[in-house]
PDB file of C-alpha atoms and ligand atoms in Angstrom:
ATOM      1  CA  MET A   1     113.865  93.978 244.930  1.00  0.00           C
ATOM      2  CA  GLU A   2     110.521  94.618 246.626  1.00  0.00           C
ATOM      3  CA  LEU A   3     108.145  96.672 244.479  1.00  0.00           C
ATOM      4  CA  ASN A   4     107.459  98.935 247.484  1.00  0.00           C
ATOM      5  CA  THR A   5     111.181  99.577 247.927  1.00  0.00           C
ATOM      6  CA  GLU A   6     111.411 100.481 244.247  1.00  0.00           C
ATOM      7  CA  MET A   7     108.522 102.929 244.607  1.00  0.00           C
ATOM      8  CA  MET A   8     110.057 104.558 247.693  1.00  0.00           C
ATOM      9  CA  ILE A   9     113.414 104.987 245.942  1.00  0.00           C
ATOM     10  CA  ARG A  10     111.712 106.551 242.928  1.00  0.00           C
ATOM     11  CA  VAL A  11     109.371 108.889 244.813  1.00  0.00           C
ATOM     12  CA  GLY A  12     112.058 109.912 247.336  1.00  0.00           C
ATOM     13  CA  ALA A  13     114.649 110.642 244.635  1.00  0.00           C
ATOM     14  CA  ALA A  14     112.119 112.528 242.494  1.00  0.00           C
ATOM     15  CA  LEU A  15     111.039 114.696 245.422  1.00  0.00           C
ATOM     16  CA  CYS A  16     114.640 115.636 246.322  1.00  0.00           C
ATOM     17  CA  VAL A  17     115.485 116.520 242.716  1.00  0.00           C
ATOM     18  CA  PHE A  18     112.252 118.487 242.316  1.00  0.00           C
ATOM     19  CA  LEU A  19     112.855 120.594 245.435  1.00  0.00           C
ATOM     20  CA  ALA A  20     116.505 121.243 244.566  1.00  0.00           C
ATOM     21  CA  LEU A  21     115.614 122.403 241.028  1.00  0.00           C
ATOM     22  CA  ALA A  22     112.646 124.487 242.199  1.00  0.00           C
ATOM     23  CA  PHE A  23     115.038 126.246 244.592  1.00  0.00           C
ATOM     24  CA  TRP A  24     117.639 126.764 241.852  1.00  0.00           C
ATOM     25  CA  GLU A  25     114.977 128.303 239.581  1.00  0.00           C
ATOM     26  CA  VAL A  26     114.136 130.865 242.275  1.00  0.00           C
ATOM     27  CA  LEU A  27     117.772 131.714 243.019  1.00  0.00           C
ATOM     28  CA  ALA A  28     118.935 131.892 239.398  1.00  0.00           C
ATOM     29  CA  PRO A  29     116.103 131.981 236.844  1.00  0.00           C
ATOM     30  CA  ARG A  30     117.149 131.547 233.189  1.00  0.00           C
ATOM     31  CA  ARG A  31     114.339 133.664 231.686  1.00  0.00           C
ATOM     32  CA  ALA A  32     111.365 135.735 232.829  1.00  0.00           C
ATOM     33  CA  MET A  33     108.142 133.743 233.037  1.00  0.00           C
ATOM     34  CA  LEU A  34     105.065 134.685 231.015  1.00  0.00           C
ATOM     35  CA  ILE A  35     102.453 133.164 233.337  1.00  0.00           C
ATOM     36  CA  GLY A  36     104.503 132.105 236.357  1.00  0.00           C
ATOM     37  CA  ARG A  37     104.101 129.365 238.926  1.00  0.00           C
ATOM     38  CA  ALA A  38     100.888 130.200 240.825  1.00  0.00           C
ATOM     39  CA  ARG A  39      98.666 129.631 237.813  1.00  0.00           C
ATOM     40  CA  ARG A  40     100.493 126.613 236.345  1.00  0.00           C
ATOM     41  CA  TRP A  41     101.774 124.517 239.223  1.00  0.00           C
ATOM     42  CA  PRO A  42      98.422 123.315 240.668  1.00  0.00           C
ATOM     43  CA  SER A  43      97.548 121.766 237.258  1.00  0.00           C
ATOM     44  CA  ASN A  44     101.036 120.556 236.372  1.00  0.00           C
ATOM     45  CA  LEU A  45     101.411 118.856 239.756  1.00  0.00           C
ATOM     46  CA  GLY A  46      97.776 117.700 239.752  1.00  0.00           C
ATOM     47  CA  ILE A  47      98.399 115.788 236.538  1.00  0.00           C
ATOM     48  CA  VAL A  48     101.393 114.052 238.180  1.00  0.00           C
ATOM     49  CA  VAL A  49      99.143 112.690 240.938  1.00  0.00           C
ATOM     50  CA  LEU A  50      96.593 111.515 238.338  1.00  0.00           C
ATOM     51  CA  ASP A  51      99.333 109.854 236.263  1.00  0.00           C
ATOM     52  CA  ALA A  52     100.747 108.047 239.297  1.00  0.00           C
ATOM     53  CA  MET A  53      97.317 106.742 240.299  1.00  0.00           C
ATOM     54  CA  LEU A  54      96.461 105.625 236.774  1.00  0.00           C
ATOM     55  CA  VAL A  55      99.718 103.758 236.164  1.00  0.00           C
ATOM     56  CA  ARG A  56      99.443 102.029 239.556  1.00  0.00           C
ATOM     57  CA  LEU A  57      95.815 101.064 238.876  1.00  0.00           C
ATOM     58  CA  LEU A  58      96.118  99.889 235.290  1.00  0.00           C
ATOM     59  CA  ILE A  59      99.562  98.347 235.388  1.00  0.00           C
ATOM     60  CA  PRO A  60     100.001  96.820 238.842  1.00  0.00           C
ATOM     61  CA  VAL A  61     103.152  94.992 237.750  1.00  0.00           C
ATOM     62  CA  ALA A  62     105.420  97.781 236.603  1.00  0.00           C
ATOM     63  CA  ALA A  63     108.344  97.439 234.178  1.00  0.00           C
ATOM     64  CA  VAL A  64     110.651  96.330 236.985  1.00  0.00           C
ATOM     65  CA  GLY A  65     108.319  93.427 237.897  1.00  0.00           C
ATOM     66  CA  ILE A  66     108.408  92.310 234.255  1.00  0.00           C
ATOM     67  CA  ALA A  67     112.214  92.571 234.299  1.00  0.00           C
ATOM     68  CA  VAL A  68     112.401  90.168 237.248  1.00  0.00           C
ATOM     69  CA  LEU A  69     110.029  87.766 235.466  1.00  0.00           C
ATOM     70  CA  ALA A  70     111.996  88.030 232.181  1.00  0.00           C
ATOM     71  CA  ALA A  71     115.239  87.148 233.984  1.00  0.00           C
ATOM     72  CA  GLN A  72     113.622  84.122 235.673  1.00  0.00           C
ATOM     73  CA  ARG A  73     112.147  82.811 232.419  1.00  0.00           C
ATOM     74  CA  GLY A  74     115.161  83.692 230.259  1.00  0.00           C
ATOM     75  CA  TRP A  75     113.204  86.087 228.002  1.00  0.00           C
ATOM     76  CA  GLY A  76     114.924  88.682 225.848  1.00  0.00           C
ATOM     77  CA  LEU A  77     118.092  89.064 223.782  1.00  0.00           C
ATOM     78  CA  LEU A  78     120.370  89.682 226.785  1.00  0.00           C
ATOM     79  CA  ASN A  79     119.171  86.474 228.468  1.00  0.00           C
ATOM     80  CA  ILE A  80     120.090  84.222 225.518  1.00  0.00           C
ATOM     81  CA  THR A  81     123.806  84.206 226.259  1.00  0.00           C
ATOM     82  CA  PRO A  82     125.488  85.044 229.594  1.00  0.00           C
ATOM     83  CA  TRP A  83     127.067  88.519 229.686  1.00  0.00           C
ATOM     84  CA  PRO A  84     128.935  90.245 232.516  1.00  0.00           C
ATOM     85  CA  VAL A  85     126.313  91.923 234.728  1.00  0.00           C
ATOM     86  CA  TRP A  86     127.725  95.457 234.270  1.00  0.00           C
ATOM     87  CA  LEU A  87     127.526  95.056 230.490  1.00  0.00           C
ATOM     88  CA  GLU A  88     123.918  93.819 230.660  1.00  0.00           C
ATOM     89  CA  VAL A  89     122.974  96.794 232.842  1.00  0.00           C
ATOM     90  CA  LEU A  90     124.733  99.235 230.506  1.00  0.00           C
ATOM     91  CA  MET A  91     123.160  97.765 227.349  1.00  0.00           C
ATOM     92  CA  GLY A  92     119.733  97.609 229.008  1.00  0.00           C
ATOM     93  CA  PHE A  93     119.994 101.270 230.026  1.00  0.00           C
ATOM     94  CA  LEU A  94     121.056 102.348 226.510  1.00  0.00           C
ATOM     95  CA  ALA A  95     118.271 100.293 224.904  1.00  0.00           C
ATOM     96  CA  LEU A  96     115.650 101.915 227.130  1.00  0.00           C
ATOM     97  CA  ASP A  97     116.997 105.393 226.396  1.00  0.00           C
ATOM     98  CA  LEU A  98     117.003 104.812 222.638  1.00  0.00           C
ATOM     99  CA  ALA A  99     113.431 103.452 222.891  1.00  0.00           C
ATOM    100  CA  ILE A 100     112.293 106.601 224.739  1.00  0.00           C
ATOM    101  CA  TYR A 101     113.924 108.772 222.053  1.00  0.00           C
ATOM    102  CA  ALA A 102     112.179 106.798 219.280  1.00  0.00           C
ATOM    103  CA  GLN A 103     108.888 106.947 221.158  1.00  0.00           C
ATOM    104  CA  HIS A 104     109.199 110.719 221.484  1.00  0.00           C
ATOM    105  CA  VAL A 105     109.799 111.094 217.729  1.00  0.00           C
ATOM    106  CA  ALA A 106     106.748 108.888 217.066  1.00  0.00           C
ATOM    107  CA  PHE A 107     104.610 111.018 219.407  1.00  0.00           C
ATOM    108  CA  HIS A 108     105.494 114.023 217.237  1.00  0.00           C
ATOM    109  CA  LYS A 109     105.056 112.376 213.818  1.00  0.00           C
ATOM    110  CA  VAL A 110     101.890 110.267 214.261  1.00  0.00           C
ATOM    111  CA  PRO A 111      98.904 112.671 214.358  1.00  0.00           C
ATOM    112  CA  LEU A 112      96.901 110.628 216.896  1.00  0.00           C
ATOM    113  CA  LEU A 113      99.875 110.368 219.253  1.00  0.00           C
ATOM    114  CA  TRP A 114     100.709 114.058 218.765  1.00  0.00           C
ATOM    115  CA  ARG A 115      97.230 114.914 220.133  1.00  0.00           C
ATOM    116  CA  LEU A 116      98.236 113.238 223.397  1.00  0.00           C
ATOM    117  CA  HIS A 117     101.775 114.619 223.525  1.00  0.00           C
ATOM    118  CA  ARG A 118     100.979 118.211 222.537  1.00  0.00           C
ATOM    119  CA  MET A 119      99.486 118.765 226.014  1.00  0.00           C
ATOM    120  CA  HIS A 120     103.088 118.620 227.286  1.00  0.00           C
ATOM    121  CA  HIS A 121     104.029 121.299 224.747  1.00  0.00           C
ATOM    122  CA  ALA A 122     101.027 123.542 225.447  1.00  0.00           C
ATOM    123  CA  ASP A 123     102.560 124.811 228.695  1.00  0.00           C
ATOM    124  CA  LEU A 124     103.094 128.552 228.185  1.00  0.00           C
ATOM    125  CA  ASP A 125     106.204 128.586 230.369  1.00  0.00           C
ATOM    126  CA  ILE A 126     108.801 125.889 230.830  1.00  0.00           C
ATOM    127  CA  ASP A 127     110.096 125.027 234.283  1.00  0.00           C
ATOM    128  CA  VAL A 128     110.698 121.991 236.525  1.00  0.00           C
ATOM    129  CA  SER A 129     106.939 121.289 236.725  1.00  0.00           C
ATOM    130  CA  THR A 130     106.693 121.022 232.909  1.00  0.00           C
ATOM    131  CA  GLY A 131     109.023 118.008 233.135  1.00  0.00           C
ATOM    132  CA  LEU A 132     106.253 116.130 234.948  1.00  0.00           C
ATOM    133  CA  ARG A 133     103.330 117.351 232.843  1.00  0.00           C
ATOM    134  CA  PHE A 134     102.300 114.488 230.550  1.00  0.00           C
ATOM    135  CA  HIS A 135      98.835 113.287 229.580  1.00  0.00           C
ATOM    136  CA  PRO A 136      97.779 110.161 231.546  1.00  0.00           C
ATOM    137  CA  ILE A 137      97.184 108.196 228.326  1.00  0.00           C
ATOM    138  CA  GLU A 138     100.700 109.065 227.132  1.00  0.00           C
ATOM    139  CA  ILE A 139     102.088 107.852 230.481  1.00  0.00           C
ATOM    140  CA  VAL A 140     100.246 104.521 230.149  1.00  0.00           C
ATOM    141  CA  LEU A 141     101.364 104.044 226.508  1.00  0.00           C
ATOM    142  CA  SER A 142     104.918 104.905 227.481  1.00  0.00           C
ATOM    143  CA  MET A 143     104.849 102.354 230.310  1.00  0.00           C
ATOM    144  CA  LEU A 144     103.591  99.655 227.892  1.00  0.00           C
ATOM    145  CA  ILE A 145     106.377 100.508 225.419  1.00  0.00           C
ATOM    146  CA  LYS A 146     108.955 100.266 228.217  1.00  0.00           C
ATOM    147  CA  ILE A 147     107.552  96.868 229.242  1.00  0.00           C
ATOM    148  CA  ALA A 148     107.818  95.657 225.622  1.00  0.00           C
ATOM    149  CA  VAL A 149     111.475  96.778 225.452  1.00  0.00           C
ATOM    150  CA  VAL A 150     112.246  95.118 228.791  1.00  0.00           C
ATOM    151  CA  VAL A 151     110.793  91.794 227.544  1.00  0.00           C
ATOM    152  CA  LEU A 152     112.395  91.969 224.065  1.00  0.00           C
ATOM    153  CA  ILE A 153     115.856  92.972 225.284  1.00  0.00           C
ATOM    154  CA  GLY A 154     115.771  91.267 228.691  1.00  0.00           C
ATOM    155  CA  VAL A 155     116.781  94.428 230.566  1.00  0.00           C
ATOM    156  CA  PRO A 156     117.969  93.588 234.134  1.00  0.00           C
ATOM    157  CA  ALA A 157     115.692  94.875 236.927  1.00  0.00           C
ATOM    158  CA  VAL A 158     118.458  97.053 238.387  1.00  0.00           C
ATOM    159  CA  ALA A 159     118.863  98.797 235.018  1.00  0.00           C
ATOM    160  CA  VAL A 160     115.097  99.429 234.864  1.00  0.00           C
ATOM    161  CA  VAL A 161     115.050 101.040 238.333  1.00  0.00           C
ATOM    162  CA  ALA A 162     118.176 103.073 237.568  1.00  0.00           C
ATOM    163  CA  PHE A 163     116.698 104.203 234.271  1.00  0.00           C
ATOM    164  CA  GLU A 164     113.381 105.290 235.827  1.00  0.00           C
ATOM    165  CA  VAL A 165     115.147 107.253 238.588  1.00  0.00           C
ATOM    166  CA  VAL A 166     117.605 108.892 236.166  1.00  0.00           C
ATOM    167  CA  LEU A 167     114.939 109.685 233.540  1.00  0.00           C
ATOM    168  CA  ASN A 168     112.692 111.302 236.139  1.00  0.00           C
ATOM    169  CA  ALA A 169     115.566 113.426 237.426  1.00  0.00           C
ATOM    170  CA  THR A 170     116.884 114.416 233.988  1.00  0.00           C
ATOM    171  CA  SER A 171     113.384 115.268 232.756  1.00  0.00           C
ATOM    172  CA  MET A 172     112.920 117.694 235.664  1.00  0.00           C
ATOM    173  CA  PHE A 173     116.466 119.026 235.171  1.00  0.00           C
ATOM    174  CA  ASN A 174     116.196 119.680 231.438  1.00  0.00           C
ATOM    175  CA  HIS A 175     112.820 121.421 231.782  1.00  0.00           C
ATOM    176  CA  SER A 176     113.961 123.643 234.651  1.00  0.00           C
ATOM    177  CA  ASN A 177     114.263 127.384 234.329  1.00  0.00           C
ATOM    178  CA  ALA A 178     117.615 127.182 236.057  1.00  0.00           C
ATOM    179  CA  ALA A 179     120.438 129.340 234.732  1.00  0.00           C
ATOM    180  CA  MET A 180     123.801 127.724 234.044  1.00  0.00           C
ATOM    181  CA  PRO A 181     126.915 129.463 232.671  1.00  0.00           C
ATOM    182  CA  THR A 182     127.289 128.923 228.910  1.00  0.00           C
ATOM    183  CA  TRP A 183     130.675 127.219 229.267  1.00  0.00           C
ATOM    184  CA  LEU A 184     129.200 124.743 231.768  1.00  0.00           C
ATOM    185  CA  ASP A 185     126.165 124.067 229.546  1.00  0.00           C
ATOM    186  CA  ARG A 186     128.532 123.281 226.675  1.00  0.00           C
ATOM    187  CA  ILE A 187     130.326 120.621 228.737  1.00  0.00           C
ATOM    188  CA  VAL A 188     127.247 119.162 230.465  1.00  0.00           C
ATOM    189  CA  ARG A 189     125.292 118.755 227.201  1.00  0.00           C
ATOM    190  CA  LEU A 190     127.953 116.355 225.947  1.00  0.00           C
ATOM    191  CA  ILE A 191     126.705 113.866 228.558  1.00  0.00           C
ATOM    192  CA  VAL A 192     123.120 114.798 229.415  1.00  0.00           C
ATOM    193  CA  VAL A 193     120.382 116.980 227.886  1.00  0.00           C
ATOM    194  CA  THR A 194     120.570 120.461 229.476  1.00  0.00           C
ATOM    195  CA  PRO A 195     117.752 122.998 230.046  1.00  0.00           C
ATOM    196  CA  ASP A 196     119.058 125.165 227.171  1.00  0.00           C
ATOM    197  CA  MET A 197     119.050 122.148 224.850  1.00  0.00           C
ATOM    198  CA  HIS A 198     115.528 120.964 225.703  1.00  0.00           C
ATOM    199  CA  ARG A 199     114.052 124.482 225.750  1.00  0.00           C
ATOM    200  CA  VAL A 200     114.555 124.569 221.954  1.00  0.00           C
ATOM    201  CA  HIS A 201     112.090 121.647 221.812  1.00  0.00           C
ATOM    202  CA  HIS A 202     109.424 123.800 223.541  1.00  0.00           C
ATOM    203  CA  SER A 203     109.694 126.627 221.001  1.00  0.00           C
ATOM    204  CA  VAL A 204     106.487 127.679 219.247  1.00  0.00           C
ATOM    205  CA  LEU A 205     108.329 127.361 215.904  1.00  0.00           C
ATOM    206  CA  ARG A 206     107.618 123.984 214.404  1.00  0.00           C
ATOM    207  CA  HIS A 207     111.111 123.187 213.090  1.00  0.00           C
ATOM    208  CA  GLU A 208     112.409 123.829 216.618  1.00  0.00           C
ATOM    209  CA  THR A 209     109.607 121.786 218.253  1.00  0.00           C
ATOM    210  CA  ASP A 210     110.638 118.902 215.990  1.00  0.00           C
ATOM    211  CA  SER A 211     114.240 118.848 217.235  1.00  0.00           C
ATOM    212  CA  ASN A 212     116.113 117.772 220.404  1.00  0.00           C
ATOM    213  CA  PHE A 213     113.875 114.790 221.206  1.00  0.00           C
ATOM    214  CA  GLY A 214     116.292 113.333 223.774  1.00  0.00           C
ATOM    215  CA  PHE A 215     115.320 113.465 227.459  1.00  0.00           C
ATOM    216  CA  ASN A 216     118.347 111.891 228.964  1.00  0.00           C
ATOM    217  CA  LEU A 217     121.362 111.141 226.753  1.00  0.00           C
ATOM    218  CA  PRO A 218     121.937 113.858 224.126  1.00  0.00           C
ATOM    219  CA  TRP A 219     123.644 111.538 221.637  1.00  0.00           C
ATOM    220  CA  TRP A 220     120.614 110.153 219.740  1.00  0.00           C
ATOM    221  CA  ASP A 221     119.715 113.618 218.427  1.00  0.00           C
ATOM    222  CA  ARG A 222     123.236 113.994 217.047  1.00  0.00           C
ATOM    223  CA  VAL A 223     123.250 110.473 215.560  1.00  0.00           C
ATOM    224  CA  PHE A 224     119.832 110.827 213.886  1.00  0.00           C
ATOM    225  CA  GLY A 225     120.240 114.468 212.796  1.00  0.00           C
ATOM    226  CA  THR A 226     117.569 116.024 215.023  1.00  0.00           C
ATOM    227  CA  TYR A 227     120.003 118.155 217.062  1.00  0.00           C
ATOM    228  CA  ARG A 228     119.581 121.942 217.173  1.00  0.00           C
ATOM    229  CA  ALA A 229     122.034 123.843 219.361  1.00  0.00           C
ATOM    230  CA  GLN A 230     120.081 127.047 220.171  1.00  0.00           C
ATOM    231  CA  PRO A 231     116.688 128.668 219.477  1.00  0.00           C
ATOM    232  CA  GLN A 232     116.811 131.214 216.651  1.00  0.00           C
ATOM    233  CA  ALA A 233     115.136 133.947 218.747  1.00  0.00           C
ATOM    234  CA  GLY A 234     117.487 133.369 221.703  1.00  0.00           C
ATOM    235  CA  HIS A 235     116.516 131.890 225.072  1.00  0.00           C
ATOM    236  CA  GLU A 236     115.170 135.113 226.595  1.00  0.00           C
ATOM    237  CA  ARG A 237     113.084 136.133 223.586  1.00  0.00           C
ATOM    238  CA  MET A 238     111.805 132.818 222.227  1.00  0.00           C
ATOM    239  CA  THR A 239     108.080 132.003 222.588  1.00  0.00           C
ATOM    240  CA  ILE A 240     107.283 128.853 224.572  1.00  0.00           C
ATOM    241  CA  GLY A 241     104.299 126.663 223.719  1.00  0.00           C
ATOM    242  CA  LEU A 242     102.283 125.894 220.600  1.00  0.00           C
ATOM    243  CA  PRO A 243     100.404 128.082 218.135  1.00  0.00           C
ATOM    244  CA  VAL A 244      97.268 126.434 219.606  1.00  0.00           C
ATOM    245  CA  PHE A 245      95.997 126.473 223.207  1.00  0.00           C
ATOM    246  CA  ARG A 246      97.521 129.870 224.018  1.00  0.00           C
ATOM    247  CA  ASP A 247      94.600 131.006 226.152  1.00  0.00           C
ATOM    248  CA  PRO A 248      95.832 130.910 229.811  1.00  0.00           C
ATOM    249  CA  ARG A 249      92.540 129.178 230.705  1.00  0.00           C
ATOM    250  CA  GLU A 250      94.004 126.153 228.879  1.00  0.00           C
ATOM    251  CA  LEU A 251      96.402 125.764 231.830  1.00  0.00           C
ATOM    252  CA  ARG A 252      93.566 124.441 234.034  1.00  0.00           C
ATOM    253  CA  LEU A 253      93.734 120.773 235.007  1.00  0.00           C
ATOM    254  CA  ASP A 254      90.388 119.852 233.394  1.00  0.00           C
ATOM    255  CA  ARG A 255      91.513 121.566 230.171  1.00  0.00           C
ATOM    256  CA  LEU A 256      94.800 119.637 230.146  1.00  0.00           C
ATOM    257  CA  ILE A 257      92.911 116.346 230.349  1.00  0.00           C
ATOM    258  CA  THR A 258      90.538 117.171 227.471  1.00  0.00           C
ATOM    259  CA  GLN A 259      93.077 118.822 225.107  1.00  0.00           C
ATOM    260  CA  PRO A 260      93.723 115.634 223.076  1.00  0.00           C
ATOM    261  CA  PHE A 261      90.000 115.399 222.282  1.00  0.00           C
ATOM    262  CA  ARG A 262      89.489 119.055 221.408  1.00  0.00           C
ATOM    263  CA  ASP A 263      90.622 121.504 218.802  1.00  0.00           C
ATOM    264  CA  ASP A 264      91.509 124.981 219.963  1.00  0.00           C
ATOM    265  CA  ALA A 265      88.496 127.252 219.483  1.00  0.00           C
ATOM    266  CA  ASN A 266      90.745 130.336 219.569  1.00  0.00           C
ATOM    267  CA  ALA A 267      93.459 128.953 217.270  1.00  0.00           C
ATOM    268  CA  ALA A 268      92.457 131.047 214.261  1.00  0.00           C
ATOM    269  CA  VAL A 269      92.491 134.233 216.344  1.00  0.00           C
ATOM    270  CA  THR A 270      95.668 133.718 218.372  1.00  0.00           C
ATOM    271  CA  ALA A 271      97.970 131.729 216.081  1.00  0.00           C
ATOM    272  CA  PRO A 272      98.957 134.347 213.479  1.00  0.00           C
ATOM    273  CA  ALA A 273      99.855 136.889 216.161  1.00  0.00           C
ATOM    274  CA  ILE A 274     102.724 134.900 217.660  1.00  0.00           C
ATOM    275  CA  GLU A 275     105.736 134.777 215.379  1.00  0.00           C
ATOM    276  CA  SER A 276     106.452 134.988 211.725  1.00  0.00           C
ATOM    277  CA  GLU A 277     107.200 131.358 210.875  1.00  0.00           C
ATOM    278  CA  GLN A 278     104.520 128.905 212.059  1.00  0.00           C
ATOM    279  CA  ALA A 279     101.201 129.142 210.096  1.00  0.00           C
ATOM    280  CA  GLU A 280     101.121 125.404 209.173  1.00  0.00           C
ATOM    281  CA  PRO A 281      98.470 123.964 211.471  1.00  0.00           C
ATOM    282  CA  ARG A 282      99.350 120.778 213.308  1.00  0.00           C
TER     283      ARG A 282
HETATM  284 ZN1  LIG B 301     107.921 116.629 222.445  1.00  0.00          ZN
HETATM  285 ZN1  LIG B 302     109.584 118.687 227.179  1.00  0.00          ZN
END
């Protein structure tokens, strides 16, 4: 597959999903927003453009290019013995999803990586745009990790493209402020991470932040014991964000970029006021 074709599929699919979810959020919002769109979207979408430029500049051959090369050279576990194509695609997809789960846990547990990832968590509301808000360095590291998995496992190119498209869509879906009936959420979250499931991960309470790491398939959290069904304060009343970076000025694009290299000057003032539990600085 042409790299340009791959890019058009990805960008086109992402745009459709984004618009559909943004519309859903307006028609049926799950919870009232603290800050709202006007103040957050320019930065959250600005960072997406930066991320796209950086990944294209630094890593001209994306994961899918490596997948094609790996297949030609016979690299990776799946290329050692011949498997049916559908099974290779399925195993490649699952391997990538497990790797993304493990990477997410690592970004929470390793202090240096947490500095990069906490920018995603510092959003004071959670909606479809939050699903695209990642620090450029995290995006580059994540792309390198994906490339390593593709080479080690020998993930077929079609599985890599499918995974990228699905992950982009599910990330926007599970961050959206779209309301879904409880009975439907219960069924959907058996197959894919729902907004109610991922919102727990954006709670200001640390034990909730450190749960529901899955972006795509919800099973890893259940297997590895990091699953938490609902936020203890309820979806309408829970506080979104971190104990640090609560000043709305931190939602500016330049602030997002520098957050990993700064400590929050206002942390001592704002943190204790939020909720009873947190206190432990991170
Ligand atoms: Zn996280
Ligand atoms: Zn998130």
